[in-house]
Coordinates of C-alpha atoms and ligand atoms in Angstrom, one line a residue:
M22 CA -39.1 -10.3 -29.2
P23 CA -42.4 -11.9 -30.0
K24 CA -45.6 -10.2 -28.9
P25 CA -47.0 -11.2 -25.4
V26 CA -50.0 -13.4 -25.7
I27 CA -53.6 -13.0 -24.6
L28 CA -55.0 -16.5 -24.4
S29 CA -58.8 -16.9 -24.4
L30 CA -60.3 -20.3 -23.8
D31 CA -63.9 -21.3 -24.3
D32 CA -65.5 -24.5 -25.7
D33 CA -68.3 -22.6 -27.3
P34 CA -67.2 -21.6 -30.8
S35 CA -69.6 -18.6 -31.1
V36 CA -68.5 -17.2 -27.8
L37 CA -64.8 -17.8 -28.7
N38 CA -65.3 -16.0 -32.0
S39 CA -66.8 -13.0 -30.4
I40 CA -64.1 -12.8 -27.7
E41 CA -61.4 -13.1 -30.3
R42 CA -63.0 -10.4 -32.4
D43 CA -63.2 -8.0 -29.5
L44 CA -59.8 -8.7 -28.2
R45 CA -58.2 -8.4 -31.7
A46 CA -59.9 -5.1 -32.3
R47 CA -58.4 -3.5 -29.2
Y48 CA -55.2 -5.4 -28.4
G49 CA -54.2 -7.1 -31.7
K50 CA -51.5 -4.5 -32.4
D51 CA -49.5 -5.1 -29.2
Y52 CA -50.5 -8.7 -28.3
R53 CA -50.9 -12.0 -30.0
I54 CA -54.5 -13.0 -29.5
L55 CA -54.7 -16.8 -29.1
P56 CA -58.2 -18.3 -29.1
L57 CA -58.4 -22.0 -28.0
D58 CA -61.4 -24.2 -27.4
R59 CA -60.0 -27.1 -25.3
G60 CA -58.3 -26.9 -21.9
G61 CA -56.0 -29.9 -22.4
V62 CA -54.8 -28.6 -25.8
A63 CA -54.3 -25.2 -24.3
L64 CA -52.0 -26.5 -21.6
E65 CA -49.9 -28.4 -24.1
Y66 CA -49.8 -25.3 -26.2
L67 CA -48.6 -23.3 -23.1
N68 CA -45.8 -25.7 -22.5
A69 CA -44.6 -25.4 -26.1
M70 CA -44.8 -21.6 -25.8
K71 CA -42.8 -21.7 -22.5
Q72 CA -40.1 -23.7 -24.2
R73 CA -39.9 -21.0 -27.0
N74 CA -39.8 -18.5 -24.1
E75 CA -43.0 -16.7 -25.3
I76 CA -44.8 -14.9 -22.6
V77 CA -48.5 -14.8 -21.7
A78 CA -49.9 -11.5 -20.4
L79 CA -53.5 -12.5 -19.7
F80 CA -55.7 -15.6 -19.5
L81 CA -59.4 -15.0 -20.3
V82 CA -61.0 -18.3 -19.6
D83 CA -64.5 -19.7 -19.5
Q84 CA -65.4 -21.3 -16.1
R85 CA -67.8 -23.9 -17.5
M86 CA -66.1 -26.3 -19.9
P87 CA -66.7 -30.1 -20.3
K88 CA -63.3 -31.7 -19.4
I89 CA -61.6 -29.1 -17.3
S90 CA -63.1 -26.1 -15.5
G91 CA -61.7 -22.7 -16.0
T92 CA -60.4 -22.6 -12.5
E93 CA -58.7 -26.0 -13.0
F94 CA -57.1 -24.8 -16.1
L95 CA -55.9 -21.6 -14.4
E96 CA -54.4 -23.7 -11.6
E97 CA -52.1 -25.4 -14.1
A98 CA -51.5 -22.5 -16.4
I99 CA -50.1 -20.2 -13.7
K100 CA -47.5 -22.7 -12.8
L101 CA -46.0 -21.9 -16.2
Y102 CA -47.0 -18.2 -16.2
P103 CA -47.3 -17.0 -12.6
Q104 CA -47.1 -13.3 -13.7
A105 CA -50.1 -13.5 -16.2
K106 CA -53.3 -11.8 -15.2
R107 CA -56.3 -14.2 -14.8
V108 CA -59.8 -13.4 -15.7
L109 CA -62.7 -15.9 -15.6
L110 CA -65.7 -15.7 -17.9
T111 CA -68.7 -16.8 -15.9
A112 CA -72.4 -17.1 -16.1
Y113 CA -74.5 -16.0 -13.1
A114 CA -74.7 -19.6 -11.8
D115 CA -70.9 -19.7 -11.6
T116 CA -70.4 -16.6 -9.4
Q117 CA -69.5 -18.7 -6.3
A118 CA -66.9 -20.7 -8.2
A119 CA -65.4 -17.4 -9.3
I120 CA -65.3 -16.0 -5.9
D121 CA -63.7 -19.1 -4.6
S122 CA -61.0 -19.0 -7.2
I123 CA -60.0 -15.5 -6.1
N124 CA -58.0 -17.3 -3.4
E125 CA -57.3 -20.6 -5.2
V126 CA -55.7 -19.2 -8.4
G127 CA -55.3 -15.6 -7.4
L128 CA -58.1 -14.6 -9.8
D129 CA -57.8 -10.9 -10.9
Y130 CA -61.3 -10.5 -12.1
Y131 CA -64.4 -12.4 -13.2
L132 CA -66.5 -11.1 -16.1
M133 CA -70.1 -12.0 -16.5
K134 CA -71.3 -13.1 -19.8
P135 CA -72.3 -11.3 -22.0
W136 CA -69.8 -8.5 -21.8
H137 CA -71.2 -6.2 -24.4
P138 CA -70.6 -3.5 -25.1
P139 CA -66.9 -4.2 -24.7
E140 CA -66.0 -0.5 -24.4
E141 CA -67.8 -0.5 -21.2
K142 CA -67.6 -3.9 -19.8
L143 CA -64.5 -5.6 -21.2
Y144 CA -61.8 -3.1 -22.2
P145 CA -61.6 -1.0 -19.0
V146 CA -61.0 -4.1 -16.9
L147 CA -58.5 -5.6 -19.3
D148 CA -56.7 -2.2 -19.9
E149 CA -56.1 -1.9 -16.2
L150 CA -54.9 -5.4 -15.8
L151 CA -52.6 -5.2 -18.8
D152 CA -51.1 -1.9 -17.6
D153 CA -50.4 -3.5 -14.3
W154 CA -48.9 -6.6 -16.0
K155 CA -46.7 -4.4 -18.1
A156 CA -45.5 -2.4 -15.1
H157 CA -44.4 -5.5 -13.2
V158 CA -43.6 -8.2 -15.7
R159 CA -40.1 -9.6 -15.9
L160 CA -39.7 -9.9 -19.7
P161 CA -38.3 -13.3 -20.8
Y162 CA -34.7 -13.7 -21.7
E163 CA -34.4 -13.9 -25.5
G164 CA -31.3 -16.2 -25.8
I165 CA -30.3 -19.7 -24.8
R166 CA -31.5 -20.8 -21.4
V167 CA -29.8 -23.6 -19.5
A168 CA -31.9 -25.3 -16.8
G169 CA -30.1 -27.5 -14.2
T170 CA -28.8 -27.7 -10.7
L171 CA -25.6 -26.3 -9.3
W172 CA -24.8 -29.8 -8.3
S173 CA -24.8 -31.6 -11.6
L174 CA -21.5 -32.1 -13.4
S175 CA -23.1 -32.0 -16.8
S176 CA -24.8 -28.7 -16.1
H177 CA -21.4 -27.3 -15.0
Q178 CA -19.8 -28.6 -18.2
V179 CA -22.4 -27.1 -20.5
K180 CA -22.2 -23.7 -18.6
D181 CA -18.4 -23.8 -18.8
F182 CA -18.6 -24.6 -22.5
L183 CA -20.9 -21.7 -23.3
T184 CA -19.0 -19.3 -21.1
R185 CA -15.7 -20.3 -22.6
H186 CA -17.1 -19.9 -26.1
Q187 CA -18.5 -16.5 -25.0
I188 CA -22.1 -17.6 -25.9
P189 CA -24.5 -15.7 -23.7
Y190 CA -27.0 -17.8 -21.8
Q191 CA -29.4 -17.5 -18.9
W192 CA -28.9 -20.0 -16.0
L193 CA -32.1 -21.4 -14.5
D194 CA -31.6 -23.2 -11.2
I195 CA -34.4 -25.7 -11.0
E196 CA -33.9 -25.9 -7.2
K197 CA -34.8 -22.3 -6.8
D198 CA -37.1 -21.6 -9.7
S199 CA -40.4 -23.5 -9.8
E200 CA -41.2 -22.3 -13.3
A201 CA -37.9 -23.6 -14.6
R202 CA -38.5 -26.9 -12.7
S203 CA -41.9 -27.5 -14.4
L204 CA -40.4 -26.6 -17.8
V205 CA -37.8 -29.3 -17.2
E206 CA -40.3 -31.8 -16.0
H207 CA -42.3 -31.3 -19.1
V208 CA -39.5 -32.3 -21.5
S209 CA -37.8 -35.0 -19.5
S210 CA -39.7 -38.3 -18.9
G211 CA -38.7 -40.2 -15.7
P212 CA -35.9 -38.7 -13.5
A213 CA -34.9 -35.4 -14.8
K214 CA -31.8 -35.5 -17.0
L215 CA -29.8 -32.3 -16.6
P216 CA -29.2 -29.8 -18.0
V217 CA -32.0 -29.0 -20.3
I218 CA -31.1 -26.3 -22.9
F219 CA -33.9 -24.2 -24.4
F220 CA -33.1 -22.4 -27.6
P221 CA -35.1 -19.3 -28.8
D222 CA -36.4 -21.3 -31.9
G223 CA -38.1 -23.7 -29.5
R224 CA -35.7 -26.6 -29.8
V225 CA -34.6 -28.3 -26.7
L226 CA -31.5 -30.3 -26.0
V227 CA -31.5 -32.7 -23.0
Q228 CA -28.1 -33.4 -21.4
P229 CA -26.4 -33.1 -24.8
D230 CA -22.8 -34.0 -25.4
L231 CA -20.6 -31.0 -26.1
K232 CA -20.3 -31.8 -29.8
E233 CA -24.1 -31.9 -30.2
L234 CA -24.3 -28.5 -28.4
A235 CA -21.5 -27.1 -30.5
D236 CA -23.4 -28.1 -33.6
K237 CA -26.5 -26.5 -32.4
V238 CA -25.0 -23.2 -31.5
G239 CA -23.4 -23.0 -34.9
L240 CA -19.8 -23.8 -34.1
Q241 CA -17.7 -25.7 -36.6
T242 CA -17.3 -29.3 -35.8
K243 CA -16.4 -30.8 -39.2
A244 CA -13.4 -30.0 -41.3
D245 CA -14.1 -28.3 -44.7
L246 CA -11.1 -29.7 -46.6
P247 CA -9.9 -33.2 -47.3
F248 CA -6.3 -32.2 -46.6
Y249 CA -4.4 -29.5 -44.7
D250 CA -0.8 -28.3 -44.8
I251 CA -0.9 -28.0 -41.0
V252 CA -3.2 -29.4 -38.3
I253 CA -2.8 -27.8 -34.9
I254 CA -4.1 -29.7 -31.9
G255 CA -5.2 -27.4 -29.1
S256 CA -6.3 -23.8 -29.3
G257 CA -4.6 -22.3 -26.2
P258 CA -2.2 -19.4 -26.8
A259 CA 0.4 -21.7 -28.4
G260 CA -2.1 -23.2 -30.9
L261 CA -3.8 -19.9 -31.7
A262 CA -0.4 -18.0 -32.2
S263 CA 0.8 -20.7 -34.6
A264 CA -2.5 -20.6 -36.5
V265 CA -2.3 -16.8 -36.9
Y266 CA 1.0 -17.1 -38.6
A267 CA 0.0 -20.2 -40.7
G268 CA -3.2 -18.5 -41.8
S269 CA -1.5 -15.1 -42.5
E270 CA 1.0 -16.8 -44.8
G271 CA -1.6 -18.6 -46.8
Y272 CA -1.2 -22.2 -45.4
R273 CA -4.2 -24.5 -45.3
C274 CA -4.5 -24.8 -41.6
L275 CA -7.0 -26.4 -39.2
V276 CA -7.1 -26.1 -35.4
V277 CA -8.8 -29.0 -33.4
E278 CA -10.0 -28.1 -29.9
K279 CA -11.7 -30.6 -27.6
A280 CA -13.2 -28.0 -25.3
A281 CA -13.2 -24.2 -26.0
P282 CA -10.6 -21.9 -27.5
G283 CA -8.2 -20.1 -25.2
G284 CA -7.0 -23.1 -23.2
Q285 CA -5.9 -22.4 -19.6
A286 CA -5.4 -18.7 -20.5
G287 CA -9.0 -18.5 -21.5
S288 CA -9.9 -19.3 -17.9
S289 CA -7.8 -16.6 -16.4
P290 CA -9.9 -13.8 -14.9
K291 CA -7.0 -11.3 -15.5
I292 CA -3.7 -11.8 -17.2
E293 CA -1.5 -8.9 -16.0
N294 CA 1.9 -9.9 -17.2
Y295 CA 1.3 -10.3 -20.9
L296 CA 3.2 -7.7 -23.0
G297 CA 1.1 -4.8 -24.2
F298 CA -1.7 -4.8 -21.7
P299 CA -0.5 -2.6 -18.8
S300 CA -3.8 -2.9 -16.9
G301 CA -4.2 -6.6 -17.7
I302 CA -6.5 -8.4 -20.1
S303 CA -9.0 -11.1 -19.2
G304 CA -8.5 -14.6 -20.7
D305 CA -11.8 -14.5 -22.5
D306 CA -11.0 -11.1 -24.1
L307 CA -7.6 -12.2 -25.2
T308 CA -9.2 -15.4 -26.6
R309 CA -11.9 -13.5 -28.4
R310 CA -9.4 -11.3 -30.1
A311 CA -7.1 -14.2 -31.0
V312 CA -9.9 -16.3 -32.4
S313 CA -11.1 -13.4 -34.6
Q314 CA -7.6 -12.9 -35.8
V315 CA -7.2 -16.6 -36.6
K316 CA -10.5 -16.8 -38.4
R317 CA -9.8 -13.6 -40.3
F318 CA -6.8 -15.4 -41.9
G319 CA -9.0 -18.2 -43.0
V320 CA -8.0 -20.9 -40.5
E321 CA -10.7 -23.3 -39.5
I322 CA -11.2 -24.1 -35.8
L323 CA -13.1 -27.3 -34.9
S324 CA -14.8 -27.0 -31.5
A325 CA -15.7 -29.9 -29.1
Q326 CA -13.6 -32.3 -31.1
E327 CA -10.9 -34.3 -29.3
A328 CA -7.9 -35.6 -31.2
V329 CA -7.2 -39.1 -29.9
K330 CA -4.3 -40.3 -32.1
V331 CA -1.7 -39.1 -34.4
A332 CA -0.1 -41.4 -37.0
V333 CA 2.5 -41.3 -39.7
K334 CA 1.7 -42.5 -43.3
D335 CA 4.6 -41.8 -45.7
A336 CA 4.7 -38.0 -46.0
Y337 CA 1.3 -37.7 -44.5
R338 CA 0.4 -37.2 -40.8
I339 CA -3.0 -38.5 -39.9
V340 CA -4.9 -37.0 -36.9
T341 CA -7.8 -39.2 -35.7
L342 CA -10.7 -37.5 -33.8
A343 CA -12.8 -39.1 -31.0
D344 CA -15.7 -39.5 -33.5
G345 CA -13.5 -41.5 -35.9
T346 CA -12.9 -38.7 -38.4
E347 CA -9.4 -38.8 -39.9
L348 CA -7.6 -35.5 -40.8
S349 CA -4.8 -35.7 -43.3
C350 CA -2.0 -33.2 -43.4
H351 CA 1.8 -32.8 -43.7
A352 CA 2.7 -31.3 -40.4
V353 CA 1.1 -31.4 -36.9
L354 CA 1.5 -29.1 -34.0
I355 CA 0.8 -30.6 -30.6
A356 CA -0.3 -27.6 -28.5
T357 CA -2.5 -29.5 -26.1
G358 CA -1.2 -27.7 -23.0
A359 CA -1.8 -28.9 -19.5
S360 CA -4.7 -29.5 -17.2
F361 CA -5.0 -29.6 -13.4
H362 CA -4.6 -32.9 -11.5
M363 CA -8.0 -34.5 -10.5
L364 CA -8.1 -34.8 -6.7
K365 CA -7.6 -38.4 -5.5
M366 CA -9.2 -38.6 -2.1
P367 CA -12.4 -39.7 -0.5
G368 CA -15.4 -37.8 -1.9
A369 CA -13.5 -36.2 -4.9
D370 CA -15.0 -38.2 -7.8
Q371 CA -18.7 -38.0 -6.8
L372 CA -18.6 -34.4 -5.9
T373 CA -16.8 -33.1 -9.0
G374 CA -19.2 -30.5 -10.5
A375 CA -21.2 -30.6 -7.3
G376 CA -19.1 -28.1 -5.4
I377 CA -15.7 -29.2 -6.6
Y378 CA -14.5 -27.4 -9.8
Y379 CA -11.2 -27.7 -11.6
G380 CA -9.9 -24.2 -12.5
A381 CA -13.5 -23.0 -13.2
A382 CA -13.7 -19.9 -11.0
Y383 CA -14.8 -17.8 -13.9
T384 CA -17.8 -19.9 -14.8
E385 CA -19.1 -20.6 -11.3
A386 CA -18.0 -17.6 -9.1
M387 CA -21.4 -15.8 -9.3
N388 CA -23.2 -18.9 -8.0
Y389 CA -21.3 -18.5 -4.7
K390 CA -22.4 -15.0 -3.8
D391 CA -22.0 -14.5 0.0
K392 CA -20.9 -18.1 0.5
D393 CA -17.7 -19.5 1.9
V394 CA -15.5 -21.1 -0.6
F395 CA -12.0 -22.7 -0.7
V396 CA -9.3 -22.6 -3.3
V397 CA -6.5 -25.2 -3.4
G398 CA -3.1 -24.2 -4.8
G399 CA -0.6 -21.5 -4.3
A400 CA 0.5 -20.7 -7.9
N401 CA -0.6 -17.9 -10.1
S402 CA -3.7 -19.6 -11.4
A403 CA -4.9 -20.3 -7.9
A404 CA -4.2 -16.7 -6.8
Q405 CA -6.1 -15.3 -9.7
G406 CA -9.0 -17.6 -9.2
A407 CA -9.1 -16.8 -5.4
L408 CA -8.9 -13.0 -6.1
Y409 CA -11.7 -13.3 -8.6
L410 CA -13.9 -15.3 -6.2
T411 CA -13.6 -12.6 -3.5
R412 CA -15.8 -10.4 -5.8
F413 CA -18.7 -12.7 -5.1
A414 CA -18.0 -15.0 -2.1
R415 CA -18.2 -13.9 1.5
K416 CA -14.9 -15.5 2.3
V417 CA -12.3 -17.2 0.2
T418 CA -9.7 -19.5 2.0
V419 CA -6.7 -20.5 0.0
L420 CA -5.1 -23.8 1.0
I421 CA -1.4 -23.9 0.3
R422 CA 0.7 -27.0 0.9
G423 CA 4.0 -25.1 1.2
S424 CA 5.1 -22.5 3.7
E425 CA 4.3 -19.7 1.3
P426 CA 2.5 -19.1 -2.0
T427 CA 4.5 -19.6 -5.2
A428 CA 2.5 -17.0 -7.1
S429 CA 4.1 -13.9 -8.6
K430 CA 4.7 -11.1 -6.2
Y431 CA 1.9 -8.8 -7.5
L432 CA -0.6 -11.6 -6.9
V433 CA 0.7 -12.5 -3.4
D434 CA 0.5 -8.8 -2.5
A435 CA -3.1 -8.6 -3.8
M436 CA -4.1 -11.6 -1.8
Q437 CA -2.5 -10.4 1.4
E438 CA -4.3 -7.0 1.0
N439 CA -7.7 -8.6 0.4
E440 CA -9.8 -8.6 3.6
N441 CA -12.1 -11.4 2.3
L442 CA -9.2 -13.8 1.6
E443 CA -7.4 -16.0 4.0
L444 CA -4.2 -17.9 3.2
M445 CA -3.8 -21.3 5.1
L446 CA -0.2 -22.3 4.7
N447 CA 1.4 -25.7 5.3
T448 CA -2.1 -27.2 4.7
D449 CA -3.0 -30.5 3.0
L450 CA -6.5 -31.2 1.9
V451 CA -7.3 -34.7 3.1
E452 CA -11.0 -35.3 2.7
L453 CA -14.1 -33.9 1.0
K454 CA -17.5 -34.6 2.6
G455 CA -21.0 -34.4 1.3
D456 CA -23.8 -36.7 0.0
T457 CA -24.8 -35.0 -3.2
T458 CA -23.0 -31.7 -2.8
L459 CA -19.8 -30.6 -1.2
E460 CA -20.6 -29.8 2.5
Q461 CA -17.3 -30.0 4.3
I462 CA -13.6 -30.3 3.8
V463 CA -11.0 -31.8 6.1
V464 CA -7.5 -30.3 6.1
H465 CA -4.3 -31.2 7.9
N466 CA -1.6 -28.7 9.0
T467 CA 1.7 -30.3 8.4
V468 CA 3.5 -28.1 11.0
T469 CA 1.1 -28.3 13.9
D470 CA -0.2 -31.7 13.0
E471 CA -3.7 -30.4 13.6
T472 CA -6.6 -31.7 11.6
Q473 CA -9.6 -29.4 11.1
T474 CA -13.0 -29.7 9.4
F475 CA -14.6 -26.7 7.8
D476 CA -18.1 -26.1 6.2
A477 CA -17.5 -25.4 2.5
N478 CA -19.9 -24.5 -0.3
A479 CA -17.3 -25.0 -3.0
L480 CA -13.7 -25.9 -3.6
F481 CA -11.8 -24.7 -6.6
V482 CA -8.8 -26.8 -7.6
F483 CA -5.7 -25.3 -9.2
I484 CA -3.0 -27.8 -8.5
G485 CA -0.7 -30.2 -10.1
V486 CA -0.5 -29.1 -13.8
R487 CA -0.2 -32.3 -16.0
P488 CA 0.7 -32.2 -19.7
Q489 CA -1.9 -33.5 -22.0
S490 CA 0.2 -35.6 -24.3
D491 CA -1.3 -39.1 -24.1
L492 CA -2.5 -38.9 -27.7
V493 CA 1.1 -39.2 -28.9
A494 CA 2.4 -41.4 -26.1
D495 CA 3.4 -44.1 -28.6
L496 CA 4.7 -41.7 -31.3
V497 CA 7.0 -39.2 -29.6
K498 CA 9.6 -39.1 -26.8
R499 CA 8.3 -37.8 -23.5
N500 CA 9.7 -37.5 -20.0
E501 CA 8.4 -39.6 -17.1
N502 CA 5.8 -36.9 -16.4
G503 CA 4.5 -36.7 -20.0
Y504 CA 6.3 -33.6 -21.2
I505 CA 7.2 -33.9 -24.9
Y506 CA 10.9 -33.5 -25.8
T507 CA 11.6 -31.4 -28.8
G508 CA 14.7 -30.0 -30.7
T509 CA 18.0 -30.2 -29.0
D510 CA 16.5 -31.9 -25.9
L511 CA 16.1 -35.0 -28.1
S512 CA 19.8 -35.2 -28.9
V513 CA 22.2 -37.3 -27.0
D514 CA 25.8 -36.0 -27.4
K515 CA 24.6 -33.8 -30.1
K516 CA 23.4 -36.8 -32.1
P517 CA 19.8 -37.4 -33.1
P518 CA 17.6 -39.8 -31.2
Q519 CA 17.8 -43.5 -32.2
S520 CA 14.6 -43.7 -34.1
W521 CA 15.5 -40.6 -36.1
T522 CA 15.9 -41.5 -39.9
F523 CA 16.6 -38.1 -41.4
E524 CA 20.0 -36.7 -42.1
R525 CA 19.2 -33.4 -40.5
L526 CA 18.8 -32.9 -36.8
P527 CA 15.3 -32.3 -35.5
F528 CA 14.2 -28.7 -36.0
L529 CA 13.6 -26.5 -32.9
L530 CA 10.3 -27.6 -31.4
E531 CA 10.2 -30.7 -33.6
T532 CA 9.5 -33.9 -31.7
S533 CA 11.2 -37.3 -32.1
T534 CA 8.9 -37.9 -35.1
P535 CA 9.6 -35.7 -38.1
G536 CA 6.8 -33.4 -39.1
I537 CA 5.3 -33.5 -35.6
F538 CA 6.0 -30.4 -33.5
A539 CA 5.2 -29.4 -30.0
A540 CA 4.7 -26.0 -28.3
G541 CA 3.6 -24.5 -25.1
D542 CA 2.7 -26.1 -21.8
V543 CA 2.9 -29.6 -23.2
R544 CA 6.5 -29.3 -24.1
F545 CA 9.5 -30.2 -21.9
G546 CA 11.3 -27.1 -20.9
T547 CA 8.4 -24.7 -21.2
N548 CA 7.8 -22.1 -18.4
H549 CA 4.0 -22.2 -18.2
R550 CA 3.3 -18.6 -19.3
V551 CA 0.9 -17.2 -21.9
A552 CA 3.7 -15.3 -23.6
S553 CA 5.9 -18.4 -23.7
A554 CA 3.2 -20.5 -25.2
A555 CA 2.3 -17.8 -27.8
G556 CA 6.0 -17.4 -28.6
E557 CA 6.6 -21.0 -29.0
G558 CA 3.5 -21.4 -31.2
S559 CA 4.9 -18.7 -33.5
I560 CA 8.3 -20.3 -33.7
A561 CA 6.8 -23.7 -34.2
F562 CA 5.0 -22.3 -37.3
A563 CA 8.4 -21.1 -38.7
M564 CA 9.8 -24.5 -38.2
M565 CA 6.9 -26.3 -39.7
K566 CA 7.3 -24.0 -42.7
E567 CA 10.9 -25.2 -43.1
Y568 CA 9.8 -28.8 -42.7
L569 CA 7.0 -28.3 -45.5
K570 CA 9.7 -26.8 -47.8
S571 CA 11.8 -29.9 -47.3
L572 CA 9.1 -32.3 -48.5
Ligands
FAD665 C1 -6.4 -19.8 -14.2 C2 -5.1 -19.6 -14.9 C3 -4.5 -18.3 -14.9 C4 -3.3 -18.1 -15.5 N1 -2.8 -16.9 -15.6 C5 -1.6 -16.6 -16.2 C6 -1.1 -15.3 -16.2 O1 -1.7 -14.3 -15.6 N2 0.0 -15.1 -16.9 C7 0.6 -16.1 -17.6 O2 1.6 -15.8 -18.3 N3 0.2 -17.4 -17.6 C8 -1.0 -17.6 -16.9 N4 -1.5 -18.9 -16.9 C9 -0.7 -20.0 -17.5 C10 -1.1 -19.9 -19.1 O3 -2.4 -19.8 -19.2 C11 -0.6 -21.2 -19.8 O4 0.8 -21.3 -19.6 C12 -0.9 -21.2 -21.3 O5 -2.3 -21.1 -21.5 C13 -0.4 -22.4 -22.0 O6 -0.8 -22.3 -23.3 P1 -0.8 -23.6 -24.2 O7 -1.4 -23.2 -25.5 O8 0.4 -24.3 -24.3 O9 -1.9 -24.6 -23.5 P2 -3.3 -24.5 -22.9 O10 -3.6 -23.1 -22.6 O11 -3.4 -25.5 -21.9 O12 -4.3 -24.9 -24.1 C14 -4.3 -26.3 -24.6 C15 -5.6 -26.4 -25.4 O13 -5.5 -27.8 -26.0 C16 -6.8 -28.4 -25.8 N5 -6.6 -29.8 -25.9 C17 -5.9 -30.6 -25.1 N6 -5.9 -31.9 -25.5 C18 -6.6 -31.9 -26.7 C19 -6.9 -32.9 -27.6 N7 -6.5 -34.2 -27.4 N8 -7.7 -32.6 -28.7 C20 -8.1 -31.3 -28.9 N9 -7.8 -30.3 -28.1 C21 -7.0 -30.6 -27.0 C22 -7.2 -28.0 -24.5 O14 -8.7 -28.1 -24.3 C23 -6.8 -26.5 -24.4 O15 -7.8 -25.7 -24.9 C24 -2.7 -19.2 -16.2 C25 -3.3 -20.5 -16.2 C26 -4.4 -20.7 -15.6 C27 -5.1 -22.0 -15.6

């Protein structure tokens, strides 16, 4: 933590020197003494300090300066540092200005020049002010700060990215925090682009894309090797489990992840049915453990890199990333899992990230403390999200299309026992209302035919899981919903698919293209569970190993 600053400002070099000398002698050990001679420069300097999250304890400012008076300077300076103590250095003629500024800028003290001897006239005053400052100051957060609004999609995406990568950050809501607002205004010209991310080293990113952010926070975004035995696309339980085995057996293996490791499982507040964790484990804890295990075995994980195409070139499989990078390997595992359907109804698009969130209860829950929120969906993920939200929200209403929830019994029981949670069965969501943020939702009861409108602060969507398999749409056989066929599901009358040119039948979990495998939620026949995905990922590695031996 850098030392707090005592900033002295005076245009007269001899006065400035003597203030600096006196301040340094008494406070230099605990404070950084910053003497400046021009108000405009000092304000610029303060803005830069604020971006680095340095803190000012006290301003000691001359009233009479050529371009900006001491009071005018303080007026601006305290917008950035409202907690700093304010002392004006005045000549006898400026006494009235000093008295006026007690109200205008909340002046703590005015000191008549000269202040000698400092032991009598300067230090007692400043000691008292600094003691008071220390007793009440809120010390600045030392890590990454994200400034934005609750209602900006890109702010939500950045928060989600950091949360899912378990990178601590402080959220600054510029609608509630005037200091944060002026910080943002200082770095963005024109209409504020959000979010603005302040790093402890003073660097600032304005509305970055996730790859830029990943680079800045030190995540790997570029492959180290020109060639890999295995490239795994997706770092959910299936991808990570496969990577652990591939790494542990010494294969050159790379995992490509477009968002954050953990996949859907990483967004689960508590997984209670995964073997070995009798009291449950949170998705981020499971992910943290799995990622360390994968890395320990030397597997690389690329973050914020989307695979957009997979192609075959002789014995090589080429994975193309969104930034144009081509990764060459012998075998590919598609472990891209599934994602929730985007709502298609009036209001859905423009309010996404502005009160409507897809599966993001974990990231946003604390922003809805004592508010009324809604969850859509009746399966396990929705139930977990809803239960987690009840820890913060005043009331959580779960909208379920069917006549009962489809979630596991232990979750249904927990929802029914929770006093802050209401289940609305036979309920269709029909409309979302709000100009810039979600304000109301309209629902329709399919049994009573009644339509109702509710005030809503947020809506968390957990419906319509859809496999993420478009990147191999032209390459492998899929069913009409996009699930990838593998192994025996490809065979017709126990014969390989038409396009198949090998003598052998496809391996278990191998797709219709040799050397390309699929595991987890993206695969036809999966059962959408963490354990199944992890199990399939492990088996897929064993099958890829067989395939590699055959080359
Ligand atoms: C909120 C929630 C709670 C759940 N709770 C439980 C539970 O308690 N118990 C249980 O057994 N199951 C639970 N599930 C289900 C379980 O999480 C999934 O079945 C499991 O995560 C599937 O794993 P996967 O590896 O196949 O895919 P996913 O977990 O979906 O991971 C796929 C990964 O691939 C990435 N990806 C996708 N496309 C690309 C691309 N083109 N390029 C690069 N990366 C890509 C995604 O970003 C994602 O990280 C829950 C799911 C959710 C959403």
